[in-house]
Amino acid sequence: MAKVAILGFGREGQSLFKFLNNPDVVVLDKKTDRNYLANLSSFDVVYRSPGVPYNLSEIQTAIKNGVKFSSATKLFFERALPVLRRGSGKIIGVTGTKGKGTTSTLIAQILKNSHQKVLLAGNIGISPLEILPKLDKNSLVVLELSSFQLQDLENSPQVAVITEIFPDHLDVHKNVKEYLDAKANICRYQKKSDPVFYFAGNRPAAKIVAQGSGKMIAVSAPDNLTKNHLLAAAVARHLSCSEKIIQSTLKNFNGLKHRLERLGAVKGIEFYNDSASTNPQTTAKAVSSFEKSLVLIAGGKDKNLDYAPLAKAIKASRSVLQVLLFGENKNKIFEAIAGAGVPVRLCRDLEAAVAEAVQKRPEIVLFSPGAASFDMFKDYADRGERFKNIVRSLSI
């Protein structure tokens, strides 16, 4: 009998344990065992959770020793594709550095409004294994896929969608090339007739697309907040959705939580929660989207990224009155943006940053961290909810 282990026991690890339904499966997690990587070569099959880096030396050694590594995403593709090929069903995979959650949700909503059988899962917060029981041969599955889920994937979705790409997760990936190579698995194994949608002006996305053999469909879009809407619309049109339903869905879409989420006005100041921004490029774009005077709150856990794009955006903006930094990498960001021409102050924590922002009396307080959340919070959603609670307390 094969010895099976689950490596990492977060959301996907727990869904795997439930799906495998085998009491003999061993769970390996750093929260319960500091030496959880020590004996990987003693197993026949190891299911890796996306939070465990694929390039760890212990994993690579185990692979050389003949251990088979899989994941919830790989297992889903292996089980789902044979079913979908019997009918008109498809997997629509969406990846990118910025906008993949919004684009995935929009595509799924348009398809749902078009009375298609739609299942949404992946990095959006639902393990793909959870939707397998609902799958039939005509299902349209929209999967949001991160670089960590894609890195060892050996199948590509029949429809690939790539949002904006720029360097990210360099605290885990060895370099930008490894990051882009991981993303490229979304189209690497496509057939020539399989479409891959991407933004025409995004060079990293073009490099990714070039690694596959699918039908390249470049979408031209202005550099603004609606470009992911245009990408979702292009995919929906390809899937035969009517223009009327596409336009209606886009018009009524309120956006996702923690993504430039407007919280309303308190004491005459508008507050925006952009906690999902874990990258300097996404924060730079958020800053550039406002014309009213604003105070930016940023900082968090470092991912070995360059903050020059954020400095450039702040310098070019006429709106930024002040930048308030907190978190593990606040000093790094301070050094990067010190010459941008606006006052920059270091704060003890998020609460202190909000209190100081309010004293400046801007028209807008923008919370767009541009860094990961794990220095102080469980995840970006936990961080965003903390910001919301702080803002609510201001009105009391």
CSV table of C-alpha atoms in Angstrom, one decimal, residues 64-273:
chain,number,residue,atom,x,y,z
A,64,LYS,CA,15.2,12.7,-7.3
A,65,ASN,CA,14.7,9.7,-4.9
A,66,GLY,CA,11.5,8.8,-6.8
A,67,VAL,CA,8.8,10.4,-4.7
A,68,LYS,CA,5.8,11.5,-6.7
A,69,PHE,CA,4.7,15.0,-5.9
A,70,SER,CA,1.1,16.2,-6.6
A,71,SER,CA,-1.3,18.9,-5.4
A,72,ALA,CA,-5.0,19.6,-5.1
A,73,THR,CA,-4.8,21.5,-8.4
A,74,LYS,CA,-3.0,18.7,-10.2
A,75,LEU,CA,-5.4,16.1,-8.8
A,76,PHE,CA,-8.3,18.3,-9.9
A,77,PHE,CA,-7.1,18.5,-13.5
A,78,GLU,CA,-6.5,14.7,-13.6
A,79,ARG,CA,-10.0,14.0,-12.4
A,80,ALA,CA,-11.9,16.8,-14.2
A,81,LEU,CA,-10.4,16.8,-17.7
A,82,PRO,CA,-11.6,13.3,-18.7
A,83,VAL,CA,-15.2,14.3,-17.6
A,84,LEU,CA,-15.2,17.6,-19.4
A,85,ARG,CA,-13.9,16.1,-22.6
A,86,ARG,CA,-17.0,14.0,-22.9
A,87,GLY,CA,-19.1,17.1,-23.4
A,88,SER,CA,-18.8,20.8,-24.0
A,89,GLY,CA,-17.2,21.6,-20.6
A,90,LYS,CA,-14.0,23.6,-20.2
A,91,ILE,CA,-11.5,24.8,-17.6
A,92,ILE,CA,-10.9,28.5,-17.9
A,93,GLY,CA,-7.7,29.2,-16.0
A,94,VAL,CA,-6.9,32.8,-14.9
A,95,THR,CA,-3.5,33.9,-13.6
A,96,GLY,CA,-1.6,37.2,-13.3
A,97,THR,CA,0.1,39.4,-10.7
A,98,LYS,CA,-2.8,41.9,-10.6
A,99,GLY,CA,-6.5,41.4,-11.3
A,100,LYS,CA,-6.8,37.7,-11.4
A,101,GLY,CA,-9.4,37.5,-8.7
A,102,THR,CA,-11.5,40.2,-10.2
A,103,THR,CA,-11.2,38.8,-13.7
A,104,SER,CA,-12.1,35.3,-12.5
A,105,THR,CA,-15.1,36.5,-10.7
A,106,LEU,CA,-16.3,38.6,-13.6
A,107,ILE,CA,-16.0,35.7,-16.1
A,108,ALA,CA,-17.9,33.4,-13.8
A,109,GLN,CA,-20.6,36.0,-13.2
A,110,ILE,CA,-21.1,36.7,-16.9
A,111,LEU,CA,-21.3,32.9,-17.6
A,112,LYS,CA,-23.8,32.5,-14.7
A,113,ASN,CA,-26.0,35.3,-16.0
A,114,SER,CA,-25.8,33.6,-19.4
A,115,HIS,CA,-27.4,30.5,-17.8
A,116,GLN,CA,-24.3,28.4,-18.1
A,117,LYS,CA,-23.3,25.8,-15.5
A,118,VAL,CA,-20.4,27.6,-13.8
A,119,LEU,CA,-18.1,26.5,-11.0
A,120,LEU,CA,-15.6,29.0,-9.6
A,121,ALA,CA,-12.6,27.8,-7.5
A,122,GLY,CA,-8.8,28.0,-7.0
A,123,ASN,CA,-6.8,30.8,-5.5
A,124,ILE,CA,-10.1,32.7,-5.0
A,125,GLY,CA,-10.5,30.8,-1.7
A,126,ILE,CA,-12.2,27.6,-2.8
A,127,SER,CA,-10.2,24.4,-3.3
A,128,PRO,CA,-10.9,22.9,-6.7
A,129,LEU,CA,-11.5,19.5,-5.1
A,130,GLU,CA,-14.5,21.0,-3.3
A,131,ILE,CA,-16.3,21.5,-6.7
A,132,LEU,CA,-15.5,18.1,-8.1
A,133,PRO,CA,-18.8,16.5,-6.9
A,134,LYS,CA,-20.7,19.2,-8.8
A,135,LEU,CA,-18.8,18.7,-12.0
A,136,ASP,CA,-20.4,17.3,-15.1
A,137,LYS,CA,-19.4,17.0,-18.8
A,138,ASN,CA,-20.8,20.5,-19.7
A,139,SER,CA,-19.5,22.4,-16.7
A,140,LEU,CA,-17.5,25.6,-17.2
A,141,VAL,CA,-14.9,25.8,-14.5
A,142,VAL,CA,-13.3,29.1,-13.8
A,143,LEU,CA,-10.0,28.6,-11.8
A,144,GLU,CA,-7.9,31.4,-10.4
A,145,LEU,CA,-4.4,30.1,-10.4
A,146,SER,CA,-1.3,31.4,-8.5
A,147,SER,CA,2.3,30.8,-9.5
A,148,PHE,CA,2.5,28.4,-6.6
A,149,GLN,CA,-0.4,26.3,-7.9
A,150,LEU,CA,0.9,26.4,-11.5
A,151,GLN,CA,4.6,25.7,-10.8
A,152,ASP,CA,4.4,21.9,-11.1
A,153,LEU,CA,1.2,21.7,-13.1
A,154,GLU,CA,1.4,19.3,-16.1
A,155,ASN,CA,-1.9,20.2,-17.8
A,156,SER,CA,-3.1,23.6,-19.1
A,157,PRO,CA,-6.7,24.8,-19.1
A,158,GLN,CA,-8.6,24.8,-22.5
A,159,VAL,CA,-9.0,28.6,-22.1
A,160,ALA,CA,-6.0,30.5,-20.5
A,161,VAL,CA,-6.4,34.1,-19.3
A,162,ILE,CA,-3.4,36.2,-18.2
A,163,THR,CA,-3.9,39.5,-16.5
A,164,GLU,CA,-1.1,42.0,-15.8
A,165,ILE,CA,2.2,40.4,-15.0
A,166,PHE,CA,5.2,42.0,-13.2
A,167,PRO,CA,7.8,40.6,-10.7
A,168,ASP,CA,6.3,39.2,-7.5
A,169,HIS,CA,7.0,36.6,-4.8
A,170,LEU,CA,10.7,36.9,-5.1
A,171,ASP,CA,11.0,35.9,-1.5
A,172,VAL,CA,9.9,32.4,-2.7
A,173,HIS,CA,10.9,32.2,-6.3
A,174,LYS,CA,14.6,32.2,-7.0
A,175,ASN,CA,14.3,35.0,-9.6
A,176,VAL,CA,11.9,36.6,-12.1
A,177,LYS,CA,12.5,33.9,-14.6
A,178,GLU,CA,11.3,31.2,-12.3
A,179,TYR,CA,8.2,33.2,-11.5
A,180,LEU,CA,7.4,33.7,-15.2
A,181,ASP,CA,8.2,30.0,-15.9
A,182,ALA,CA,5.7,29.0,-13.2
A,183,LYS,CA,3.0,31.2,-14.7
A,184,ALA,CA,3.7,29.9,-18.2
A,185,ASN,CA,2.3,26.5,-17.2
A,186,ILE,CA,-1.2,28.0,-17.7
A,187,CYS,CA,-0.6,27.8,-21.5
A,188,ARG,CA,2.5,25.6,-21.9
A,189,TYR,CA,0.5,22.4,-22.5
A,190,GLN,CA,-2.4,23.9,-24.6
A,191,LYS,CA,-3.4,22.6,-28.0
A,192,LYS,CA,-3.0,24.9,-31.0
A,193,SER,CA,-6.8,25.5,-31.0
A,194,ASP,CA,-6.9,26.5,-27.3
A,195,PRO,CA,-7.1,30.3,-26.8
A,196,VAL,CA,-4.8,32.2,-24.5
A,197,PHE,CA,-5.9,35.8,-23.7
A,198,TYR,CA,-3.5,38.4,-22.5
A,199,PHE,CA,-2.9,42.2,-22.5
A,200,ALA,CA,-1.2,43.4,-25.7
A,201,GLY,CA,1.1,45.9,-23.9
A,202,ASN,CA,2.3,43.7,-21.1
A,203,ARG,CA,5.8,42.3,-22.1
A,204,PRO,CA,6.0,39.7,-19.3
A,205,ALA,CA,2.6,38.3,-20.4
A,206,ALA,CA,3.8,38.1,-24.0
A,207,LYS,CA,6.9,36.1,-22.8
A,208,ILE,CA,4.6,33.7,-21.0
A,209,VAL,CA,2.3,33.3,-24.0
A,210,ALA,CA,5.3,32.6,-26.3
A,211,GLN,CA,6.1,29.4,-24.2
A,212,GLY,CA,2.9,27.8,-25.2
A,213,SER,CA,1.4,26.7,-28.6
A,214,GLY,CA,-2.2,28.0,-28.0
A,215,LYS,CA,-4.1,30.5,-30.1
A,216,MET,CA,-2.8,33.9,-28.9
A,217,ILE,CA,-5.5,36.6,-28.4
A,218,ALA,CA,-4.1,40.0,-27.4
A,219,VAL,CA,-6.5,42.3,-25.7
A,220,SER,CA,-5.8,46.1,-26.0
A,221,ALA,CA,-7.0,48.0,-23.0
A,222,PRO,CA,-6.2,51.5,-21.6
A,223,ASP,CA,-4.2,51.5,-18.4
A,224,ASN,CA,-7.1,52.1,-16.0
A,225,LEU,CA,-9.3,50.4,-13.4
A,226,THR,CA,-11.6,48.8,-16.1
A,227,LYS,CA,-9.0,46.9,-18.1
A,228,ASN,CA,-9.7,43.6,-16.3
A,229,HIS,CA,-13.4,44.2,-17.2
A,230,LEU,CA,-12.3,44.3,-20.9
A,231,LEU,CA,-10.3,41.1,-20.6
A,232,ALA,CA,-13.3,39.3,-18.9
A,233,ALA,CA,-15.6,40.6,-21.7
A,234,ALA,CA,-13.2,39.3,-24.4
A,235,VAL,CA,-13.2,35.8,-22.8
A,236,ALA,CA,-17.0,35.9,-22.4
A,237,ARG,CA,-17.5,36.8,-26.0
A,238,HIS,CA,-15.3,33.9,-27.1
A,239,LEU,CA,-17.6,31.7,-25.0
A,240,SER,CA,-20.6,33.0,-26.9
A,241,CYS,CA,-22.1,35.2,-24.2
A,242,SER,CA,-24.3,38.0,-25.6
A,243,GLU,CA,-23.1,41.6,-25.6
A,244,LYS,CA,-26.2,42.6,-23.6
A,245,ILE,CA,-25.5,40.2,-20.8
A,246,ILE,CA,-21.8,41.1,-20.7
A,247,GLN,CA,-22.6,44.9,-20.5
A,248,SER,CA,-25.2,44.4,-17.8
A,249,THR,CA,-22.9,42.2,-15.7
A,250,LEU,CA,-20.1,44.7,-15.9
A,251,LYS,CA,-22.4,47.6,-15.0
A,252,ASN,CA,-23.7,45.9,-11.9
A,253,PHE,CA,-20.4,44.5,-10.7
A,254,ASN,CA,-19.3,46.1,-7.4
A,255,GLY,CA,-15.8,44.7,-7.2
A,256,LEU,CA,-14.3,42.3,-4.7
A,257,LYS,CA,-13.4,43.0,-1.1
A,258,HIS,CA,-10.0,44.5,-0.3
A,259,ARG,CA,-9.4,45.6,-3.9
A,260,LEU,CA,-9.7,49.4,-4.0
A,261,GLU,CA,-12.8,48.8,-1.9
A,262,ARG,CA,-14.5,52.1,-1.0
A,263,LEU,CA,-15.5,52.1,2.6
A,264,GLY,CA,-17.4,55.4,2.6
A,265,ALA,CA,-16.7,58.7,4.2
A,266,VAL,CA,-15.9,59.4,7.8
A,267,LYS,CA,-15.5,63.0,9.1
A,268,GLY,CA,-15.4,64.1,5.5
A,269,ILE,CA,-12.6,61.7,4.5
A,270,GLU,CA,-13.1,58.9,2.0
A,271,PHE,CA,-11.4,55.6,3.0
A,272,TYR,CA,-10.3,53.0,0.5
A,273,ASN,CA,-9.2,49.4,1.4
